[in-house]
Every structure is written in C-alpha cells, then in structure tokens.
Amino acid sequence: MRKSAIGMFLGLLVLFALAPGAASAQTLFFDYVGYDYEAPDLNPAQFGEVGSGYVSLGFVPGLFAPLVANTVANEYTYYISGLTSVSQMTVGSFVITSYSAGSLSVYEDSKSTGTAADYGINPPNATAPPSFIDGNLFVTGTLTNFQYVFNTLSGSGSFEADFEVTGGSEVTNGNIPANRRKGWTFAGTSANELNMPEGYAHQVDGQVFLNEPVPTQTKTWGGLKALYR
Amino acid sequence: MRSLIQLTCAVLIGVSAAGLAFAGPAIDWDPIYTWEPGATPYNSPLGGVLQGVGTVSDFDIPFADLDASDPTKEYTIYIYGLVSQGTTISGGGPFTLYTTNYTGGQIEVYEDLSPDASYDPFPPNAGVPADFIDGTLILSGQFTSFTTQTNNFTQYNTGNMEGGINWTGGTLYTRTFNANGRPCPGLFTGGITWYPPVMIPGYIFRHDGKIDLNCPTPTVNGTWGQLKGTYR
C-alpha cells in the first residue's frame, strides 16, 4: 500500500512538473568573453571541417547566483573543449557546423598567488590553454547539441548548446542545487576584430543560462480527483 | 630587394606581436534589448527603425577606471535611428537564414549618478529609453554598418548583431584616440537571441555583446641601425 502510494505521489509530481503552462523562467548563470580556435585543425583553410576540434577560452567577468564568486580576489576563466565537428552544411554564405558533445568549465585562480591568464599567439601554446585551466575547477558541465552558424561574407556568427552542470567546487560545496543544473548557452562570434591575438579564429562573447526548477504543487487526493470530474 | 621586403615584413610582425597586451572588451554589456515596430525576428520591413537600450556590465582599456558594478552609478547604452534595408533570405525550408542590413544610426553611452534604468515592457514608454539616456553623455558615435543575422532552425533562437562605429563625441571621446590623435573605430558585436524565456514583451532581440576599439596594429618607424641594435 505504502509503495503504491509513494509511486502515485511521485507520478503526480511528474504530472504537475510536465503540466503545460508552467513556463520556466531562465536566469543568467555566467557571462564569458574570449577567443576560439581549432585543435586539431585538419584543414587550416577551413573552419569547422568534419573531424576538427573546437576550443574557446577566455575570461568570465560576470558570475551570478547560485554561484558564489569573489571577483576581487580571483580571476575567473572559461574553457570550452572536447567538441569535434561531425557535420557541416553550407547555405549561401552561411556555414552551419554541428559538433559532438564537449564541456564548458570555469576556473578560479587567485589574483595574488595564481598565474594570470595569457592568450599568447597561435594556440595551443605554452600559456593557452594552461593559464586558463589552472587553479580551482569552479564549475563544469557538458555541452550537447553544439551548433555553430557563421556567415563567411560578414565574418560574424553565433553558437549555442545545451548545458548541464556536472561538477566543480560550486557543486561539491552545495551552492548549485540538483534541480538547477540544466540550462543552455549562446555566444556571438566575430572575425572582424583587428587586434585579435594571432592564430585565433574569432572573438567570442557568450552567456550561460540556467533553467529555473519546475514548481510542484501540493494537492489533496480529493482535489486531484476533482480535476478529472 | 625581395629579401629586404621580407625582412621589413618580419620586423613589422615582430614589432606588432611583441609587447601587445590583449585587454578585455572596452565596453561589455549585459544585455541590450532592441525593438523595431513592425518587425519580427525573421522579417524587418524596409524602412523600419531599430532601437535598443542596454546596461554596461564591464569596462576595460581605455575605460578600465570606470566601475560598472558601482551601485551608486549606472552606465547605459542607447542605439537608435538604424533604418532597415529589408530582410534578405538565404536557403529555405528547415534551414532558412535571415539577414538585415541597416543604414544610419547612432550609439550613446551614459553615466548616471541616479541609477533607474529598467527594461520596461513594450517600448517606447515612460522609462524606455528615457531612463537609459539621462546622466552624462560619455561617448557617442555613428554606425557605419549594422547587420542582424537570424534563422529558423536554432533551438535557442540565436544569431548575431554587429556593426561598425565612428566615435564623434562625449566627455570621454578622446580616450578612443590612437597615438596619432584620431579616434579608433568601434566594433559593436555579439550574439542575439529571441528565445521567449529570456525575452521581455515588446522587445525583439536580446543582445549579449561588447565594443572593441578596432585600431590598426601600430607599427614603429626606425632606422636599420636601430633595428640591428635591438639584436646586439
């Protein structure tokens, strides 16, 4: 009896969780600014060719609740890696590239005792990514359905992906509840910055959003049954 | 002669690469929301006028002394007067991309000592753009180009918005100058989304972007003697 009641209760929670009309608000998780490049780069004359790897790294100037950051004492950097181009399609001047799953991580490094991040040139190099992935792994997560759209005529584009938090000190210290770990990211990209460090492909300006937890409602059995009468 | 040219090129590259520190964006915002009467994310009728308001979230060189997180101030952005040249379509069916070029347009950046800006729905209204254009005009410029790119297939409704800027005024105008006393062009760039959960009614795009000062990499004039001296 108890088992079936629990099962039904859980079922009701799921039912309410999936109920239409419960529009989930999204909150900004963090904001990132940096550059991207390919490694491995199978064809340097082409960006996003199948089999090439996508990497982006840079700084995280904005971190928001539930993250607890100290931007005065620490430098926060990001690193997107593990993405491999699996398909590419050209539509007019646009190139649409899809990637395998990868990761997006944020690192926390002391400004006083750590190593300042340095792009260097022609990455990967002695400082990039190493100086962007040192220190404490603050938060990390998976990127899936990563898709990059780039206009070769204008030299500008964008990417987006699903994001899910999987680890980092902000998880282990309990700052990110289990029901607030899914979200998404997007970024604008451009090859039109004249002073981009040599060897990088585009500048990147992006954000990560977290989905709000889906609300549940407390109901009596009578109230529930009344819904179906 | 060819070797001389090669050496000169090598020297210029060497000079430009050495000692260049890559700062963050001169101005970073989070976000700008835009509106355009009669437009949708997929169609901007010819002659439509795009506007937008935003809040600066970070500054770097040459504005690194400004603190965007200072609660006693707010730094805001206003873009306006961008006239649509109509939307052109690439592809079709499930992979359709939409590009809209705009002409004209201005950008202004304000420092306000009485923070009050909020993205009130359905602009223009009592607060938008009014609460974003009070205070001191610290920077103004004219767009030399402006383009939006959207599509019908990205899951989170994402694209790009980018433009060029010629700076023309504001109290901090001279900070955009290069070593020759001329203003460096600005590059206004970033991603846009029209994904409903992050939108406010009445606005068409949310833009996460920045401005870079797009100065050509400086070169240094020198004699062969000076050059050789650097390697002794």
Coordinates of C-alpha atoms in Angstrom, one line a residue:
Chain A
M1 CA 0.0 0.0 0.0
R2 CA 2.8 2.4 1.1
K3 CA 4.8 1.6 -2.1
S4 CA 1.9 2.2 -4.4
A5 CA 1.0 5.4 -2.6
I6 CA 4.6 6.6 -2.9
G7 CA 4.6 5.6 -6.6
M8 CA 1.4 7.5 -7.2
F9 CA 2.7 10.6 -5.3
L10 CA 5.8 10.6 -7.5
G11 CA 3.7 10.2 -10.5
L12 CA 1.7 13.2 -9.5
L13 CA 4.8 15.2 -9.1
V14 CA 5.9 14.3 -12.6
L15 CA 2.4 15.1 -13.9
F16 CA 2.5 18.5 -12.4
A17 CA 6.0 19.1 -13.4
L18 CA 5.1 18.4 -17.0
A19 CA 1.9 20.3 -17.0
P20 CA 1.7 22.8 -19.8
G21 CA 1.7 26.4 -19.0
A22 CA 4.4 26.2 -16.3
A23 CA 6.7 28.4 -18.3
S24 CA 10.1 28.1 -16.8
A25 CA 12.0 31.4 -16.3
Q26 CA 15.7 31.4 -17.0
T27 CA 18.4 33.0 -15.0
L28 CA 21.8 34.2 -16.1
F29 CA 24.5 31.9 -14.7
F30 CA 27.7 33.5 -16.1
D31 CA 28.9 35.6 -18.9
Y32 CA 32.1 34.9 -20.8
V33 CA 34.4 36.7 -23.3
G34 CA 37.3 35.3 -25.2
Y35 CA 38.5 33.8 -28.4
D36 CA 38.3 30.5 -30.3
Y37 CA 40.5 28.3 -32.4
E38 CA 40.6 24.7 -33.7
A39 CA 42.6 21.9 -32.3
P40 CA 43.1 19.6 -34.1
D41 CA 42.8 21.7 -37.2
L42 CA 42.7 19.2 -40.1
N43 CA 42.4 21.9 -42.7
P44 CA 43.6 25.4 -41.7
A45 CA 41.9 26.9 -44.7
Q46 CA 38.5 25.9 -43.4
F47 CA 36.8 26.4 -40.1
G48 CA 34.6 23.6 -38.7
E49 CA 35.6 20.9 -41.2
V50 CA 34.5 17.5 -40.1
G51 CA 36.9 16.0 -37.6
S52 CA 38.3 19.3 -36.4
G53 CA 38.1 20.2 -32.7
Y54 CA 36.6 23.4 -31.4
V55 CA 38.2 25.2 -28.5
S56 CA 37.3 28.5 -26.9
L57 CA 38.9 30.1 -23.8
G58 CA 38.8 33.5 -22.1
F59 CA 37.5 35.4 -19.1
V60 CA 34.4 35.3 -17.1
P61 CA 33.6 38.8 -16.0
G62 CA 30.1 38.1 -14.7
L63 CA 29.1 35.2 -12.3
F64 CA 25.6 35.1 -10.8
A65 CA 23.5 33.3 -8.2
P66 CA 23.6 30.5 -7.2
L67 CA 27.3 30.8 -7.9
V68 CA 29.2 32.4 -5.0
A69 CA 32.3 34.1 -6.5
N70 CA 34.9 36.6 -5.4
T71 CA 36.0 38.6 -8.4
V72 CA 38.1 40.9 -6.3
A73 CA 40.4 38.2 -5.1
N74 CA 40.2 35.8 -8.0
E75 CA 40.4 35.6 -11.8
Y76 CA 37.7 33.5 -13.4
T77 CA 38.4 31.9 -16.8
Y78 CA 36.5 29.6 -19.0
Y79 CA 37.5 26.7 -21.3
I80 CA 35.3 25.1 -23.9
S81 CA 36.8 21.8 -25.2
G82 CA 36.2 18.3 -26.3
L83 CA 33.9 19.3 -29.3
T84 CA 34.5 17.6 -32.6
S85 CA 32.8 18.7 -35.8
V86 CA 30.6 15.9 -37.0
S87 CA 28.8 17.6 -39.9
Q88 CA 28.9 20.8 -41.9
M89 CA 26.4 22.4 -44.3
T90 CA 26.7 25.5 -46.4
V91 CA 23.7 27.6 -47.1
G92 CA 24.5 30.6 -49.2
S93 CA 27.3 32.5 -47.4
F94 CA 26.4 30.7 -44.1
V95 CA 28.2 27.6 -42.8
I96 CA 26.3 25.5 -40.2
T97 CA 28.5 23.1 -38.2
S98 CA 27.4 20.6 -35.7
Y99 CA 29.6 19.1 -33.0
S100 CA 29.8 16.1 -30.8
A101 CA 29.4 16.6 -27.0
G102 CA 32.0 18.6 -25.1
S103 CA 32.4 20.6 -22.0
L104 CA 32.4 24.1 -20.6
S105 CA 34.4 24.7 -17.4
V106 CA 35.1 27.8 -15.3
Y107 CA 38.3 28.0 -13.3
E108 CA 39.0 30.2 -10.3
D109 CA 42.6 31.3 -9.8
S110 CA 43.9 33.7 -7.1
K111 CA 45.0 37.0 -8.5
S112 CA 47.7 37.3 -5.9
T113 CA 49.2 33.8 -5.9
G114 CA 47.9 32.4 -9.2
T115 CA 49.0 32.8 -12.8
A116 CA 47.4 35.5 -14.9
A117 CA 45.7 34.0 -18.0
D118 CA 47.5 34.9 -21.2
Y119 CA 46.2 34.2 -24.7
G120 CA 49.7 34.1 -26.3
I121 CA 49.6 33.5 -30.0
N122 CA 49.0 30.6 -32.3
P123 CA 47.2 28.4 -29.7
P124 CA 47.6 25.9 -28.3
N125 CA 50.7 27.3 -26.8
A126 CA 52.6 27.5 -23.6
T127 CA 50.0 29.7 -21.9
A128 CA 46.8 28.9 -23.7
P129 CA 45.1 26.8 -22.5
P130 CA 47.4 26.1 -19.4
S131 CA 47.0 29.5 -17.8
F132 CA 43.2 29.4 -18.4
I133 CA 42.7 26.0 -16.7
D134 CA 44.9 26.3 -13.6
G135 CA 43.5 26.9 -10.2
N136 CA 40.3 25.6 -8.8
L137 CA 37.7 23.9 -11.0
F138 CA 34.9 26.2 -10.0
V139 CA 32.1 24.7 -12.1
T140 CA 32.0 22.4 -15.1
G141 CA 29.3 20.9 -17.3
T142 CA 28.5 19.1 -20.5
L143 CA 27.7 20.8 -23.8
T144 CA 25.5 18.9 -26.2
N145 CA 23.8 19.8 -29.4
F146 CA 26.5 22.4 -30.0
Q147 CA 25.8 24.2 -33.3
Y148 CA 27.9 27.0 -34.9
V149 CA 26.4 29.2 -37.6
F150 CA 28.9 31.5 -39.3
N151 CA 28.4 34.0 -42.2
T152 CA 31.6 33.9 -44.2
L153 CA 30.5 37.1 -46.0
S154 CA 30.3 39.2 -42.9
G155 CA 32.8 37.4 -40.8
S156 CA 30.4 37.0 -37.9
G157 CA 28.2 34.3 -36.4
S158 CA 27.0 32.6 -33.3
F159 CA 26.9 29.3 -31.5
E160 CA 24.5 27.6 -29.0
A161 CA 24.3 24.4 -27.0
D162 CA 22.5 22.7 -24.2
F163 CA 24.5 22.9 -20.9
E164 CA 24.3 20.7 -17.8
V165 CA 26.3 21.3 -14.7
T166 CA 28.2 18.1 -13.7
G167 CA 30.8 19.2 -11.2
G168 CA 33.2 21.7 -9.7
S169 CA 33.7 23.2 -6.3
E170 CA 30.4 25.0 -6.5
V171 CA 28.6 21.6 -6.8
T172 CA 30.6 19.9 -4.1
N173 CA 30.0 22.8 -1.7
G174 CA 26.3 22.7 -2.3
N175 CA 25.8 26.1 -3.9
I176 CA 24.1 24.6 -7.0
P177 CA 21.0 22.6 -6.1
A178 CA 20.4 19.3 -8.0
N179 CA 17.3 20.7 -9.6
R180 CA 19.1 23.8 -11.0
R181 CA 21.8 22.3 -13.2
K182 CA 20.3 22.3 -16.6
G183 CA 20.4 25.2 -19.0
W184 CA 21.9 26.5 -22.3
T185 CA 24.5 28.8 -23.7
F186 CA 24.9 31.0 -26.7
A187 CA 27.5 33.4 -28.0
G188 CA 28.2 35.8 -30.7
T189 CA 31.4 35.3 -32.7
S190 CA 33.3 37.6 -35.0
A191 CA 36.5 37.6 -37.0
N192 CA 36.3 41.3 -37.5
E193 CA 38.4 42.5 -34.5
L194 CA 41.6 43.9 -35.9
N195 CA 43.7 43.2 -32.8
M196 CA 42.7 39.6 -32.2
P197 CA 45.7 37.6 -31.0
E198 CA 47.4 35.9 -33.9
G199 CA 46.3 32.4 -34.5
Y200 CA 42.8 32.7 -33.0
A201 CA 39.9 32.4 -35.3
H202 CA 37.1 34.5 -33.7
Q203 CA 36.4 36.5 -30.7
V204 CA 33.6 35.1 -28.6
D205 CA 31.1 36.8 -26.3
G206 CA 28.6 34.4 -24.6
Q207 CA 26.3 33.7 -21.7
V208 CA 25.1 30.6 -19.9
F209 CA 21.5 30.5 -18.6
L210 CA 20.1 28.0 -16.0
N211 CA 16.5 26.8 -16.2
E212 CA 14.6 27.6 -13.1
P213 CA 13.4 24.5 -11.1
V214 CA 10.0 23.4 -12.2
P215 CA 7.5 24.2 -9.5
T216 CA 5.4 21.5 -7.8
Q217 CA 2.0 21.9 -6.1
T218 CA 0.6 20.3 -3.0
K219 CA -2.8 18.8 -3.6
T220 CA -5.2 16.6 -1.7
W221 CA -6.5 13.4 -3.2
G222 CA -9.9 14.9 -3.4
G223 CA -8.5 18.0 -5.1
L224 CA -6.8 15.8 -7.6
K225 CA -9.8 13.7 -8.3
A226 CA -11.9 16.8 -8.8
L227 CA -9.6 17.7 -11.7
Y228 CA -10.9 14.8 -13.7
R229 CA -14.6 15.1 -12.9
Chain B
M1 CA 65.2 43.5 -52.9
R2 CA 62.8 40.6 -52.2
S3 CA 64.8 39.8 -49.1
L4 CA 64.6 43.4 -48.0
I5 CA 60.8 43.3 -48.2
Q6 CA 60.7 40.0 -46.4
L7 CA 62.9 41.4 -43.6
T8 CA 60.7 44.5 -43.4
C9 CA 57.6 42.4 -43.1
A10 CA 59.2 40.2 -40.5
V11 CA 60.2 43.3 -38.5
L12 CA 56.7 44.7 -38.6
I13 CA 55.3 41.4 -37.4
G14 CA 57.8 41.2 -34.7
V15 CA 57.1 44.7 -33.5
S16 CA 53.4 44.2 -33.6
A17 CA 53.5 40.9 -31.8
A18 CA 55.9 41.9 -29.0
G19 CA 54.5 43.8 -26.1
L20 CA 50.9 43.7 -27.2
A21 CA 48.7 43.1 -24.2
F22 CA 45.2 41.8 -25.1
A23 CA 42.8 43.6 -22.9
G24 CA 39.1 42.7 -22.5
P25 CA 36.4 44.5 -24.4
A26 CA 36.4 48.3 -24.0
I27 CA 32.7 48.1 -23.2
D28 CA 30.8 44.9 -22.4
W29 CA 27.0 44.9 -21.8
D30 CA 24.5 42.5 -20.4
P31 CA 22.3 42.9 -22.2
I32 CA 20.9 45.3 -24.8
Y33 CA 17.2 44.7 -25.7
T34 CA 16.1 46.0 -29.1
W35 CA 12.8 46.9 -30.6
E36 CA 11.5 47.7 -34.0
P37 CA 7.9 48.5 -34.8
G38 CA 6.5 46.1 -37.4
A39 CA 9.4 43.7 -37.4
T40 CA 9.8 40.1 -36.3
P41 CA 13.0 38.1 -35.7
Y42 CA 12.6 36.9 -39.3
N43 CA 11.5 40.0 -41.1
S44 CA 12.4 43.6 -40.9
P45 CA 10.3 45.6 -43.4
L46 CA 12.2 48.2 -45.5
G47 CA 12.3 51.5 -43.6
G48 CA 11.7 50.0 -40.2
V49 CA 13.7 51.7 -37.4
L50 CA 15.6 49.7 -34.8
Q51 CA 16.4 51.0 -31.4
G52 CA 17.8 49.4 -28.3
V53 CA 18.8 50.1 -24.7
G54 CA 21.3 48.3 -22.5
T55 CA 23.3 48.3 -19.3
V56 CA 27.1 48.2 -19.3
S57 CA 28.4 45.3 -17.2
D58 CA 32.2 45.7 -17.6
F59 CA 34.8 48.2 -18.9
D60 CA 38.4 47.7 -19.9
I61 CA 41.1 49.8 -21.6
P62 CA 40.7 52.7 -22.2
F63 CA 37.8 52.9 -19.8
A64 CA 39.2 50.5 -17.2
D65 CA 38.9 53.1 -14.4
L66 CA 35.1 53.0 -14.7
D67 CA 33.4 50.6 -12.4
A68 CA 30.2 49.2 -13.9
S69 CA 29.4 47.4 -10.7
D70 CA 29.4 50.6 -8.6
P71 CA 25.9 50.7 -7.1
T72 CA 25.9 54.5 -7.0
K73 CA 26.2 54.7 -10.7
E74 CA 24.8 53.1 -13.8
Y75 CA 26.3 53.1 -17.3
T76 CA 23.8 52.7 -20.1
I77 CA 23.7 52.4 -23.8
Y78 CA 21.2 53.7 -26.3
I79 CA 21.3 52.8 -30.0
Y80 CA 18.7 54.4 -32.3
G81 CA 18.0 55.6 -35.8
L82 CA 19.0 52.4 -37.6
V83 CA 17.0 52.2 -40.8
S84 CA 16.2 48.7 -42.1
Q85 CA 17.1 48.0 -45.7
G86 CA 14.8 45.0 -45.6
T87 CA 15.5 41.3 -44.8
T88 CA 17.1 39.0 -47.3
I89 CA 16.7 35.2 -47.2
S90 CA 19.3 32.5 -47.6
G91 CA 18.4 28.9 -48.1
G92 CA 14.8 27.8 -47.4
G93 CA 12.6 25.2 -45.7
P94 CA 14.1 24.0 -42.4
F95 CA 17.4 25.8 -43.0
T96 CA 16.4 29.4 -43.7
L97 CA 18.6 32.3 -42.6
Y98 CA 17.6 35.9 -42.5
T99 CA 20.0 38.9 -42.9
T100 CA 19.0 42.5 -42.4
N101 CA 21.3 45.4 -43.1
Y102 CA 20.6 48.8 -41.6
T103 CA 21.9 52.3 -42.5
G104 CA 22.4 55.3 -40.4
G105 CA 22.1 55.0 -36.6
Q106 CA 23.8 56.4 -33.6
I107 CA 25.1 55.0 -30.3
E108 CA 25.4 56.8 -27.0
V109 CA 26.8 55.7 -23.7
Y110 CA 25.8 57.5 -20.5
E111 CA 27.0 57.6 -16.9
D112 CA 24.1 58.2 -14.5
L113 CA 24.5 59.0 -10.8
S114 CA 20.9 58.1 -10.1
P115 CA 20.5 54.5 -11.2
D116 CA 17.0 54.0 -12.5
A117 CA 17.1 52.1 -15.8
S118 CA 14.8 49.1 -16.3
Y119 CA 13.7 47.2 -19.3
D120 CA 10.1 48.1 -19.1
P121 CA 7.8 46.2 -21.5
F122 CA 6.5 47.5 -24.8
P123 CA 8.9 50.3 -25.5
P124 CA 8.9 53.2 -26.1
N125 CA 7.3 54.0 -22.8
A126 CA 7.8 56.3 -19.9
G127 CA 11.1 54.6 -18.8
V128 CA 12.5 53.4 -22.1
P129 CA 14.5 55.0 -23.5
A130 CA 14.3 57.9 -21.0
D131 CA 15.9 56.2 -18.1
F132 CA 18.8 55.0 -20.3
I133 CA 19.6 58.4 -21.7
D134 CA 19.8 60.5 -18.5
G135 CA 23.1 61.4 -16.9
T136 CA 26.3 62.4 -18.6
L137 CA 26.9 61.5 -22.2
I138 CA 30.4 60.0 -22.0
L139 CA 30.6 58.6 -25.5
S140 CA 28.7 59.0 -28.8
G141 CA 29.2 57.8 -32.3
Q142 CA 27.6 57.0 -35.6
F143 CA 27.2 53.5 -37.0
T144 CA 29.0 52.9 -40.3
S145 CA 27.4 49.5 -40.7
F146 CA 24.9 47.4 -38.9
T147 CA 23.6 43.9 -39.6
T148 CA 21.4 41.3 -37.9
Q149 CA 21.5 37.6 -38.7
T150 CA 18.8 35.2 -37.6
N151 CA 17.5 31.8 -38.7
N152 CA 14.6 29.4 -38.3
F153 CA 16.4 26.3 -37.0
T154 CA 18.5 27.0 -33.9
Q155 CA 16.9 25.6 -30.8
Y156 CA 17.5 28.7 -28.7
N157 CA 16.8 31.2 -31.4
T158 CA 20.3 32.6 -31.7
G159 CA 22.1 34.8 -34.2
N160 CA 24.4 37.7 -34.5
M161 CA 24.2 41.5 -34.4
E162 CA 27.3 43.5 -35.5
G163 CA 28.2 47.0 -36.6
G164 CA 31.0 49.5 -37.1
I165 CA 31.1 52.8 -35.2
N166 CA 32.8 56.1 -35.8
W167 CA 33.1 57.9 -32.5
T168 CA 32.2 61.5 -32.6
G169 CA 31.7 62.9 -29.1
G170 CA 31.1 62.5 -25.4
T171 CA 33.1 63.5 -22.4
L172 CA 35.4 60.5 -22.8
Y173 CA 35.7 60.8 -26.6
T174 CA 39.4 61.4 -26.6
R175 CA 40.0 58.1 -24.9
T176 CA 39.2 56.4 -28.2
F177 CA 42.1 58.2 -29.8
N178 CA 45.1 56.3 -31.2
A179 CA 48.7 57.5 -30.9
N180 CA 48.1 59.8 -33.8
G181 CA 45.2 61.6 -32.1
R182 CA 42.5 60.1 -34.2
P183 CA 39.5 58.1 -32.9
C184 CA 39.8 54.3 -33.3
P185 CA 36.7 52.9 -34.9
G186 CA 34.5 50.8 -32.7
L187 CA 33.3 47.2 -33.4
F188 CA 29.9 46.6 -31.9
T189 CA 29.4 42.8 -31.9
G190 CA 27.8 39.9 -30.1
G191 CA 25.1 37.3 -30.2
I192 CA 21.4 37.8 -30.2
T193 CA 18.6 35.6 -29.0
W194 CA 14.8 35.8 -29.3
Y195 CA 14.2 32.7 -27.2
P196 CA 10.9 33.5 -25.3
P197 CA 12.1 32.6 -21.8
V198 CA 14.7 35.3 -21.8
M199 CA 12.7 38.0 -23.6
I200 CA 10.6 40.9 -22.4
P201 CA 7.3 41.6 -24.1
G202 CA 7.6 44.3 -26.8
Y203 CA 11.3 43.7 -27.5
I204 CA 12.6 41.8 -30.5
F205 CA 16.2 40.8 -29.6
R206 CA 18.3 40.3 -26.6
H207 CA 21.9 41.2 -27.5
D208 CA 24.9 40.0 -25.4
G209 CA 27.8 42.0 -26.8
K210 CA 30.6 44.3 -26.5
I211 CA 32.5 47.1 -28.2
D212 CA 36.2 46.7 -29.1
L213 CA 38.3 49.7 -30.3
N214 CA 39.3 48.4 -33.7
C215 CA 42.6 50.3 -34.0
P216 CA 45.0 49.0 -36.6
T217 CA 48.0 47.4 -35.0
P218 CA 50.6 50.1 -34.5
T219 CA 54.0 50.0 -36.3
V220 CA 57.1 51.7 -35.3
N221 CA 59.4 53.6 -37.7
G222 CA 63.1 53.0 -37.2
T223 CA 66.4 53.0 -39.0
W224 CA 68.3 49.9 -40.0
G225 CA 70.8 50.8 -37.4
Q226 CA 68.3 50.9 -34.6
L227 CA 66.9 47.7 -35.8
K228 CA 70.2 46.0 -35.8
G229 CA 70.9 47.5 -32.4
T230 CA 68.0 45.6 -30.9
Y231 CA 69.7 42.3 -31.7
R232 CA 73.1 43.1 -30.4

